[in-house]
Backbone as numpy.savetxt, mean C-alpha at the origin, in Angstrom:
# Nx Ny Nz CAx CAy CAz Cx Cy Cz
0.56 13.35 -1.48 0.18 12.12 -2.17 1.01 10.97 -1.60
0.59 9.33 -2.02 1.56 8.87 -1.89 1.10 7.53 -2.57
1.60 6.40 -2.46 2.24 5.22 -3.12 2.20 3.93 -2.21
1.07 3.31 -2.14 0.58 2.15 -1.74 0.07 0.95 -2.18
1.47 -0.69 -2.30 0.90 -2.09 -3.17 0.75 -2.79 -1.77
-0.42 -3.61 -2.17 -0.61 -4.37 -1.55 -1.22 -5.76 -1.93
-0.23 -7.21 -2.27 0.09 -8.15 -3.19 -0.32 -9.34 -2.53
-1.76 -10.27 -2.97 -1.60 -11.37 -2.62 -0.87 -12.88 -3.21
0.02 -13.81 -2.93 0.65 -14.42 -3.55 0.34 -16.03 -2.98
0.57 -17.28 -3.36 0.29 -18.30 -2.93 0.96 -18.34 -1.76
1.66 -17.65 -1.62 2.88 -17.99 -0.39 2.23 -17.51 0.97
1.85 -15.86 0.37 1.44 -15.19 1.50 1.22 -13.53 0.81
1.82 -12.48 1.99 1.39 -11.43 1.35 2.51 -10.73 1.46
2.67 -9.75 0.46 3.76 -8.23 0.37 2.67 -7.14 -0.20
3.51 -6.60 1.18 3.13 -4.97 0.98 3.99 -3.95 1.07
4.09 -2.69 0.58 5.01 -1.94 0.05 4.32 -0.56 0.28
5.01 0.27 0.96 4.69 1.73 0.79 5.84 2.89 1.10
5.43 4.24 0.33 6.12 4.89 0.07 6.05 5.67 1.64
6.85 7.12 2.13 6.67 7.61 3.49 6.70 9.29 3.15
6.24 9.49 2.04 6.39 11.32 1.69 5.12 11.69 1.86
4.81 13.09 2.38 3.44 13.80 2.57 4.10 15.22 2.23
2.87 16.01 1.66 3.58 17.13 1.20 2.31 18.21 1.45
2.37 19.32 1.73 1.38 20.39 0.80 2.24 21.40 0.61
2.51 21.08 -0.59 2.94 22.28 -1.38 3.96 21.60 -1.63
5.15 21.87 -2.58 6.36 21.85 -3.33 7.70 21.81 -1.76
6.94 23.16 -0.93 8.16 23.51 -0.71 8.01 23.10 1.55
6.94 21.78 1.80 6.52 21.59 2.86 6.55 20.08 2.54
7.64 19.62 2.66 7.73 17.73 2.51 8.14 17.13 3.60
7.22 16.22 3.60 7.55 15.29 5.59 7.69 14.25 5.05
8.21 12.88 5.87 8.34 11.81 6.37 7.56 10.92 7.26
6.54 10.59 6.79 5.49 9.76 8.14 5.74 8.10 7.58
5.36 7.29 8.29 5.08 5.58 8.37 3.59 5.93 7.69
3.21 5.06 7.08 2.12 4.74 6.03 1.83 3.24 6.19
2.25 2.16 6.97 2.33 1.10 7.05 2.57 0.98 8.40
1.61 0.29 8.97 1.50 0.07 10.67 1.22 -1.97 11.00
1.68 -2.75 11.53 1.33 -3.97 11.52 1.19 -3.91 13.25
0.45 -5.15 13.30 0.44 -5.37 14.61 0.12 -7.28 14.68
1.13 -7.70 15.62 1.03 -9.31 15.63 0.62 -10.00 16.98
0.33 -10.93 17.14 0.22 -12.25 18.03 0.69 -13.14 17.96
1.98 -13.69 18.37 2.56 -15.04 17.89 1.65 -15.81 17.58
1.75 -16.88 16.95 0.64 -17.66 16.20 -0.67 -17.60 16.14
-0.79 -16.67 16.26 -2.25 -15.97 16.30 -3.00 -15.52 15.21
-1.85 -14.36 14.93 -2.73 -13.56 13.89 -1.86 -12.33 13.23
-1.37 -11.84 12.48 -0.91 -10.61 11.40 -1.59 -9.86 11.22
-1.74 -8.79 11.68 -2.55 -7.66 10.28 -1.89 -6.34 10.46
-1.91 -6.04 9.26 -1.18 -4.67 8.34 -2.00 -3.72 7.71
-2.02 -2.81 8.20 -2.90 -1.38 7.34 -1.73 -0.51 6.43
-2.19 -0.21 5.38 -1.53 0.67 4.84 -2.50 1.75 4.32
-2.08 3.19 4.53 -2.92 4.20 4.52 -2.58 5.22 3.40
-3.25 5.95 3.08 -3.61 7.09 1.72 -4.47 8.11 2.00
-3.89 9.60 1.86 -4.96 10.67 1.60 -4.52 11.29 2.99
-5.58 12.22 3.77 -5.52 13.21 4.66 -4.89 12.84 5.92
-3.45 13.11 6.02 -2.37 12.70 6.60 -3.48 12.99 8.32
-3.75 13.81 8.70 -4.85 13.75 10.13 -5.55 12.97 10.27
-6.54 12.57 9.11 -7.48 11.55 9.26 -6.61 10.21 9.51
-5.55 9.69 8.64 -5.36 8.59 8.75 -4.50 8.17 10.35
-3.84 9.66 10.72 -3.08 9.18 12.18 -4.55 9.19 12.77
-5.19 10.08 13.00 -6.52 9.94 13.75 -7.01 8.14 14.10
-7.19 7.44 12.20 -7.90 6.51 12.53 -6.44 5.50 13.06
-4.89 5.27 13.18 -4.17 4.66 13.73 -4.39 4.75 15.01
-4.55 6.12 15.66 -4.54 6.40 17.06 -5.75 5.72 17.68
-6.40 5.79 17.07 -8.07 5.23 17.32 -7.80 3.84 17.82
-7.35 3.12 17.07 -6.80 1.54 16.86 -5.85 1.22 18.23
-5.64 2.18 18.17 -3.83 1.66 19.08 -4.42 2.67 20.63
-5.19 3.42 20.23 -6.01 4.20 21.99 -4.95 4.66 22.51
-4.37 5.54 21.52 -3.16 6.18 22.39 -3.39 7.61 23.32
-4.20 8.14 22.89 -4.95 8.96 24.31 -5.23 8.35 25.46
-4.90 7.04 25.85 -4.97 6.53 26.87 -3.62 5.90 27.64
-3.31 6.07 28.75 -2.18 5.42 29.55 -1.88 4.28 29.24
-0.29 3.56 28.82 -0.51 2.05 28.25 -1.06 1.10 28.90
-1.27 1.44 29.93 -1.96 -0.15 31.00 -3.20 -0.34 30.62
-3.98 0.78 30.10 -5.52 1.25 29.78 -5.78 0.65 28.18
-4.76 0.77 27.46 -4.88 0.61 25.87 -5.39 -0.64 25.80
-6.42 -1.04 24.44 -6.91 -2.33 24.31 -7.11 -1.90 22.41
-6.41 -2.37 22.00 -6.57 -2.72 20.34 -7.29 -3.89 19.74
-8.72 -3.47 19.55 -9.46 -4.18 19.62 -9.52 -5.47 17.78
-8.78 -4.55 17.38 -7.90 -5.46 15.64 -7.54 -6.50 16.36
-6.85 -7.20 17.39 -6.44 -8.13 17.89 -7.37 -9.06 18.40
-8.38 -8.71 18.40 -9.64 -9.65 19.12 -10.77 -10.04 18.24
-10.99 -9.59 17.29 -11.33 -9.52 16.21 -11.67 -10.75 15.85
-12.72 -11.30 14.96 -12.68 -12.80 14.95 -12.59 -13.08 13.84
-12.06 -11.96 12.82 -12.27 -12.58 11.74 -11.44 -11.72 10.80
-10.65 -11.72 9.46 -10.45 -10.25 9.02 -11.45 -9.34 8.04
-12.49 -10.10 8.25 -13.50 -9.42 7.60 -13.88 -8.76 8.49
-14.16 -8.76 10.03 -14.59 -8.19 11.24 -13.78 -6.84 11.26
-12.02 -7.49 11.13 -11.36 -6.55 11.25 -11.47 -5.02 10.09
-12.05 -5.69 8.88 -12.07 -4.72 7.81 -13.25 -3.39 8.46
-14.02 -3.78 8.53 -15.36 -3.56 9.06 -15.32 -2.82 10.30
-14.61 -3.35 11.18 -13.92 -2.29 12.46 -13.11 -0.80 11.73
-12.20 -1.56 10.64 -11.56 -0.04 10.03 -12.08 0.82 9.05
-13.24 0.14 8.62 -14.20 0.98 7.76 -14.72 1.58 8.74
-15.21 1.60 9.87 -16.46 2.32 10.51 -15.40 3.74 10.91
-14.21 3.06 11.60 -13.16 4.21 12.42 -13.56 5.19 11.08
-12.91 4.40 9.74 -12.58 5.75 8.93 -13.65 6.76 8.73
-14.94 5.81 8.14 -16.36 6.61 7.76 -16.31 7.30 9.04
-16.34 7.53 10.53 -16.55 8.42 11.38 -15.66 9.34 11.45
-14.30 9.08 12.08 -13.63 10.06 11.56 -13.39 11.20 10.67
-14.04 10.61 9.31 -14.06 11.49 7.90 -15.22 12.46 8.24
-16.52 11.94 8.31 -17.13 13.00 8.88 -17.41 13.75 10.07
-16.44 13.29 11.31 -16.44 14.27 12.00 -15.60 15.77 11.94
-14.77 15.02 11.50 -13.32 15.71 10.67 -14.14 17.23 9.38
-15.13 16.58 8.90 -15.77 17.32 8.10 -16.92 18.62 9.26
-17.23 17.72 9.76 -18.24 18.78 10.67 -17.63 19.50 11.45
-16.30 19.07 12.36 -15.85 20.13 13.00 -15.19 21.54 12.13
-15.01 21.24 10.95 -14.20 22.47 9.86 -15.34 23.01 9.04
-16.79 22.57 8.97 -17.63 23.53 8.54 -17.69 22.75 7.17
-17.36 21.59 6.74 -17.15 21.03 5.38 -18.33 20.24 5.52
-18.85 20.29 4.22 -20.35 18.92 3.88 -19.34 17.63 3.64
-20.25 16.77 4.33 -19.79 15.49 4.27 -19.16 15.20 2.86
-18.67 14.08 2.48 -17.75 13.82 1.55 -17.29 14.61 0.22
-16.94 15.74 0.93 -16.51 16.83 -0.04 -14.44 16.36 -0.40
-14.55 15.35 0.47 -12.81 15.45 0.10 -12.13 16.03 0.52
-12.36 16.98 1.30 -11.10 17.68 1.90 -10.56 16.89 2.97
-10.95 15.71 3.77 -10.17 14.86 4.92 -10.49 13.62 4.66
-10.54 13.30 3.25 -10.68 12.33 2.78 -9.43 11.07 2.85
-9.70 9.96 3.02 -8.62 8.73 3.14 -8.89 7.29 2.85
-8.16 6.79 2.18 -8.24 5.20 2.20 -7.05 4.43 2.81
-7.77 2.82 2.69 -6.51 1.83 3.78 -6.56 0.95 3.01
-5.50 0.00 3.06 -5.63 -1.64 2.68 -5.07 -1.73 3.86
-6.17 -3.03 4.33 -5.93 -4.28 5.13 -5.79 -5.53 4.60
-5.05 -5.87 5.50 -4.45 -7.08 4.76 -3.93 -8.19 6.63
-3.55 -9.44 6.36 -3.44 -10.22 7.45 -4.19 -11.35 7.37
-3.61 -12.12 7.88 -4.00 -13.49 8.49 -4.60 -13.90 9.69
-5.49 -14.89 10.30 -6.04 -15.00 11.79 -5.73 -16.51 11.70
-5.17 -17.38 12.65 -5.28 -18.71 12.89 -6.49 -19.16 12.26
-6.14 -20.29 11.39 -7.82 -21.64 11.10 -8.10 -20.90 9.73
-7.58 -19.58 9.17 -8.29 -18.93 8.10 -7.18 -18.21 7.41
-7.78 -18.05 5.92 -6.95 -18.01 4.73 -6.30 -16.52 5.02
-5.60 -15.95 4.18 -4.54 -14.77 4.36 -5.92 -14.26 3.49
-6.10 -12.94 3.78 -6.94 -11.95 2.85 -6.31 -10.37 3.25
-6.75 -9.87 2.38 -6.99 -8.13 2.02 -7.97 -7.76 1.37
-8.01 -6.55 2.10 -9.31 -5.35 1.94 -8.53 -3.69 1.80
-9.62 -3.26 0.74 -9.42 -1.86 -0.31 -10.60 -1.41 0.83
-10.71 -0.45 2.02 -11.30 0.18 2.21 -11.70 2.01 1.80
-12.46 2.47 1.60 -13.12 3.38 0.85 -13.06 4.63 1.93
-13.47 5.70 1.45 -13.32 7.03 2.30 -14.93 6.56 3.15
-15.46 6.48 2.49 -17.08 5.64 2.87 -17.36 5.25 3.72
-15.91 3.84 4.17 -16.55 2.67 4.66 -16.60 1.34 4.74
-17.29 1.58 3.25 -17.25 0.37 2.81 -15.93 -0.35 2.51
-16.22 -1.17 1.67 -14.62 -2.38 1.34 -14.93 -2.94 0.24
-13.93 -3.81 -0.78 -13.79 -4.52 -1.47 -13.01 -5.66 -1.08
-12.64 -6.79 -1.39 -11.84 -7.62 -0.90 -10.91 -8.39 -2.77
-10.28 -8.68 -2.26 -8.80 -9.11 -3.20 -9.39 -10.87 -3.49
-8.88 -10.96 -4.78 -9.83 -12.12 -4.86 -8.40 -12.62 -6.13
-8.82 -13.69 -6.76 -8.14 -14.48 -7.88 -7.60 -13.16 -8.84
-9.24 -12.69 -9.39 -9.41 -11.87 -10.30 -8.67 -10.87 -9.89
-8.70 -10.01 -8.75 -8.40 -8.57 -8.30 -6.97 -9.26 -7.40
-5.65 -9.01 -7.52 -4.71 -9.78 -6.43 -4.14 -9.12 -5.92
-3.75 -7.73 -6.72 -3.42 -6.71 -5.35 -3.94 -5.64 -5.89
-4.28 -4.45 -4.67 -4.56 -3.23 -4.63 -3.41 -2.34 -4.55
-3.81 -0.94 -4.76 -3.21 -0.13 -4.50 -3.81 1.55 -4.00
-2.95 1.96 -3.63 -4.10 3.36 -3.11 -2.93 4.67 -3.38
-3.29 5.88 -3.49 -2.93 6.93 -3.59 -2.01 7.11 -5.45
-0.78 7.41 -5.39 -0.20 7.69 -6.97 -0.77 6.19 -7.77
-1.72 6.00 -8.24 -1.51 4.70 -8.62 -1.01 4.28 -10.22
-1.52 5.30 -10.82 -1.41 4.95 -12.61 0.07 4.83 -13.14
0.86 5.42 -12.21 2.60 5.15 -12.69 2.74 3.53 -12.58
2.02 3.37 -11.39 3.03 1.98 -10.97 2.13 0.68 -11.74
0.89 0.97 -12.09 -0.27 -0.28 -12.21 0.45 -0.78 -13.60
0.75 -0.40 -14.50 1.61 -0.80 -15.74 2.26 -1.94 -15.39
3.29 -1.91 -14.80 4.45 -2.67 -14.18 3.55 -3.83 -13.63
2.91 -3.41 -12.85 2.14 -5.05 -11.83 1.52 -5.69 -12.94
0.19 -4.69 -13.68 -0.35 -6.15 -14.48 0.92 -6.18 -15.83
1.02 -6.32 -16.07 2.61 -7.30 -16.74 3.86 -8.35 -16.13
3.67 -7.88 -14.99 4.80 -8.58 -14.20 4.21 -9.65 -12.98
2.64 -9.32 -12.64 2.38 -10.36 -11.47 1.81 -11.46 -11.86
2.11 -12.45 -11.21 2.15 -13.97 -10.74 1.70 -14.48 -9.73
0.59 -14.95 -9.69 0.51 -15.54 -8.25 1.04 -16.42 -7.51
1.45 -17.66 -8.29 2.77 -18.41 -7.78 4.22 -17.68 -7.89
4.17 -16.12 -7.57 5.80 -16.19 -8.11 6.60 -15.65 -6.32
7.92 -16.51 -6.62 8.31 -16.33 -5.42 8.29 -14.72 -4.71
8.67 -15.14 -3.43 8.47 -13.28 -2.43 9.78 -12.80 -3.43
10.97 -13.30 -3.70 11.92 -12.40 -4.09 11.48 -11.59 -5.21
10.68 -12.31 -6.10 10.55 -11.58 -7.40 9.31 -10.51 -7.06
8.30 -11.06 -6.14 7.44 -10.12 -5.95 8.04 -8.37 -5.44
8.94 -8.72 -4.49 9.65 -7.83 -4.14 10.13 -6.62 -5.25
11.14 -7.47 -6.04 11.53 -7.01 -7.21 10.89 -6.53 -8.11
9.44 -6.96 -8.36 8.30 -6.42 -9.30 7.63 -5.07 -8.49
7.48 -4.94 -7.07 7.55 -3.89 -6.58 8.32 -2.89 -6.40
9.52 -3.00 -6.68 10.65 -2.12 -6.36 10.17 -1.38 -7.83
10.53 -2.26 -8.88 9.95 -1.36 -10.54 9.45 -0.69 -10.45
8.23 -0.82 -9.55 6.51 -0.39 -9.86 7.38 1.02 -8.95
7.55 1.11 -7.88 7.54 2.22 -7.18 8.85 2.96 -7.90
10.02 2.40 -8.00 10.69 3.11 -9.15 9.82 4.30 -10.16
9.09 3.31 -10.88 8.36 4.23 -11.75 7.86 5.34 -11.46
7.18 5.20 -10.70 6.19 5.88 -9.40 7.00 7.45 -9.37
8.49 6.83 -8.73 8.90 8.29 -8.16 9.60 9.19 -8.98
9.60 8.71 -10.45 9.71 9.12 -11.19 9.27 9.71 -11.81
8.04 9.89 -12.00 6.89 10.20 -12.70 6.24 11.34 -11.42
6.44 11.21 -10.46 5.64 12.19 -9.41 6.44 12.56 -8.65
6.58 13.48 -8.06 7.87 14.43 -7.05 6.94 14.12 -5.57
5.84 13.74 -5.84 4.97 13.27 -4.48 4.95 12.01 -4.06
5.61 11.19 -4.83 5.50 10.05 -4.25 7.68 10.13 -3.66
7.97 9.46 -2.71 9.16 9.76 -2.25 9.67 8.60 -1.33
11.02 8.21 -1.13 11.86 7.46 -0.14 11.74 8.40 1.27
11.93 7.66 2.21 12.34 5.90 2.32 11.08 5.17 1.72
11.08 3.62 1.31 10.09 2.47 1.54 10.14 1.60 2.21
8.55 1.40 2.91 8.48 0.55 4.16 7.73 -0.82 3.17
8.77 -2.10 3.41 8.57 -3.61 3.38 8.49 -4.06 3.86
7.01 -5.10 3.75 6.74 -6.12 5.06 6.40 -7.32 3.93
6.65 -8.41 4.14 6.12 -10.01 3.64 6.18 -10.91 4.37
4.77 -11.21 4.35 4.33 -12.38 5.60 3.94 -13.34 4.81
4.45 -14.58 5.33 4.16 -16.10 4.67 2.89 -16.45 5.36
1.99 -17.44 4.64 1.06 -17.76 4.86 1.40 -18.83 6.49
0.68 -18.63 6.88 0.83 -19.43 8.61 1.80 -18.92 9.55
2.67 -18.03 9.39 3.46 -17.76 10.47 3.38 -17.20 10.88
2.23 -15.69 10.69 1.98 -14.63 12.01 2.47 -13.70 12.68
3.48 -13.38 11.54 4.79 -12.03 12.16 5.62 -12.33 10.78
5.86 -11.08 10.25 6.37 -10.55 9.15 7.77 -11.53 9.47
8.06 -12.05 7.81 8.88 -13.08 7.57 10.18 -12.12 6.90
9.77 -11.01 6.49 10.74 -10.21 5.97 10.17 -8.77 6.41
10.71 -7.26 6.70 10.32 -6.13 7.26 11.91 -5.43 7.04
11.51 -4.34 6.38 12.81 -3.44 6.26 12.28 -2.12 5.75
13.05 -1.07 6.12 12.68 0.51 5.71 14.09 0.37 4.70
13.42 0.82 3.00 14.52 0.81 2.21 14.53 2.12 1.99
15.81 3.08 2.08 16.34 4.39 1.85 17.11 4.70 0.79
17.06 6.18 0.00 17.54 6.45 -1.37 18.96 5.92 -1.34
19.73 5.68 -0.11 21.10 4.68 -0.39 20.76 3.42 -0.91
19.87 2.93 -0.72 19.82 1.58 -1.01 20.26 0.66 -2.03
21.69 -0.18 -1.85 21.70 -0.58 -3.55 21.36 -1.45 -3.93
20.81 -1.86 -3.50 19.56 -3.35 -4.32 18.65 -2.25 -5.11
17.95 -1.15 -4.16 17.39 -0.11 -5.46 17.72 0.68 -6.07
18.93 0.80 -5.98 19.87 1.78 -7.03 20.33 0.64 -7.97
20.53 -0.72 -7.60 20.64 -1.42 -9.18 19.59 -1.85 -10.01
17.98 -1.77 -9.08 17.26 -1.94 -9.85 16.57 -0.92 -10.54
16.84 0.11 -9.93 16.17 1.60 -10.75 17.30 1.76 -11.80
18.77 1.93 -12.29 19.26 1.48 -12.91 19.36 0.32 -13.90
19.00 -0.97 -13.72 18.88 -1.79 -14.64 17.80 -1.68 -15.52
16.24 -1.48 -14.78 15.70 -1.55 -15.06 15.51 0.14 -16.40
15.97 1.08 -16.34 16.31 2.04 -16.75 16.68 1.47 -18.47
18.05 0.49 -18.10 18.75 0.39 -19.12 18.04 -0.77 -19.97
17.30 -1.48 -19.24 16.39 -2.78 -19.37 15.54 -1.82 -20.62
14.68 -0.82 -20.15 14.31 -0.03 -21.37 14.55 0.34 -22.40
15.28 0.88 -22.23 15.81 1.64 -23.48 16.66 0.31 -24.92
17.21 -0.58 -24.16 18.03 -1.84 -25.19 16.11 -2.27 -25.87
15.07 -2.43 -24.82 13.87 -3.28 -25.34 13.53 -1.75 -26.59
13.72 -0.54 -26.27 13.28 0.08 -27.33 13.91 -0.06 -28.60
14.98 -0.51 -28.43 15.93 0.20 -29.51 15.50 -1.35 -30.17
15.29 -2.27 -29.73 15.08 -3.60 -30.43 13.82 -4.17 -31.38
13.04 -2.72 -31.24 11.33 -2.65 -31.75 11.82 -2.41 -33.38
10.86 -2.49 -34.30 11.05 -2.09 -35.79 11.06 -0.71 -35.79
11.76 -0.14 -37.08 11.96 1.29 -37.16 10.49 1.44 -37.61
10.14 2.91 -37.37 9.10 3.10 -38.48 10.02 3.93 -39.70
8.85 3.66 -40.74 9.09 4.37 -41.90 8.19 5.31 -42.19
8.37 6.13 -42.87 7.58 7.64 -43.52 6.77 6.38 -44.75
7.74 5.80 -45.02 7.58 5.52 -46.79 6.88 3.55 -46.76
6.33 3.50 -45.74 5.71 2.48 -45.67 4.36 2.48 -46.61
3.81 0.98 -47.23 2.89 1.18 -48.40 1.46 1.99 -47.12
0.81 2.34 -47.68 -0.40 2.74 -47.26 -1.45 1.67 -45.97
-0.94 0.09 -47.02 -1.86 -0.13 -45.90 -1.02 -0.87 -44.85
0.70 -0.49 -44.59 0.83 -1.18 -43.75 0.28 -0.50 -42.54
């Protein structure tokens, strides 16, 4: 399993993902789940991936043509004219992939067993910052006023935390910080979701991640916020009304 936000803000965008893959209890890896690729003033874009750890390197490798000699490679996300183009390029990789992936193992098409989703997300010169929820499918959704960030894989630990805490004007620090909670929660609640976390936040117009860091279980910015926030709890419980047994009937 794993643990994927992906946050649009007036500023720009943060995205956040976890790096654990597992089958089974006692078979736990470490992969990147978050891949960006830039153009100085050009253009940003960031995939973050979920589900059948093959399929999703499959559809990176696809992108990046690493079966090919580097002089030969052409990543065609970079040429792209649009990030709706670009969504649409990574819907098709995935929908093929998924079912070839299915036909070579004898599986009926969307049975789930090499099943995967992405958020894209990025900016192109002349045009607004957007993200896209792509589907095992194909298809896409796109991030709007209403919808401001997605998420993919553990999601029900962390979604609590965001709609209570997000803002669309609120600065990158706090966004940050409202993510750190959310995934806090997260790895708390699931032994599948796991450290390190990969952070990227890109400001609107600049075209190369304005902030980027791999945060690890040393980390003490998240050891004081998984801590505070801990203790942040428990004082807000203790501050609620008691109940009573012996309350009238109709309170």
């Amino acid at each position: 399993m794993t643990y994927c936000v992906g946050m649009m803000l007036d500023r720009g965008l943060v995205l956040m993902s976890d790096t654990r893959t597992n089958s089974g209890v006692d078979n736990i890896s470490t992969f990147r789940k978050m891949h960006h690729w830039s153009v100085p003033g050009e253009r940003l874009i960031t995939l973050m991936t979920a589900g059948n750890l093959a399929t999703t390197q499959a559809v990176i490798s696809q992108l990046e043509e690493r079966n090919k000699a580097p002089s030969e490679r052409h990543n065609s996300l970079l040429e792209a004219p649009s990030m709706f183009q670009v969504a649409s390029l990574v819907g098709k990789l995935l929908r093929d992939t998924i079912a070839a992936s299915d036909a070579s193992n004898g599986e009926v098409a969307g049975t789930g067993t090499f099943t995967a989703s992405i958020i894209v997300a990025g900016q192109i010169a002349g045009m607004q910052p957007r993200m896209f929820l792509i589907y095992p499918e194909g298809n896409f959704i796109e991030a709007s006023f209403d919808t401001p960030f997605f998420q993919i894989g553990e999601t029900k630990y962390g979604r609590p935390i965001l709609l209570r805490g997000y803002s669309r004007d609120m600065s990158f620090e706090d966004a940050v910080k409202l993510l750190m909670v959310s995934f806090d929660s997260t790895i708390k609640a699931n032994l599948s979701v796991g450290m390190p976390l990969d952070l990227l936040v890109a400001e609107r117009d600049t075209f190369e991640p304005v902030h980027a860091r791999r945060i690890g279980p040393d980390n003490p910015y998240f050891h004081a916020i998984s801590v505070g926030w801990s203790e942040a709890l428990k004082l807000a419980f203790e501050s609620l009304p008691d109940y009573s047994f012996y309350l009238p009937k109709d309170s």
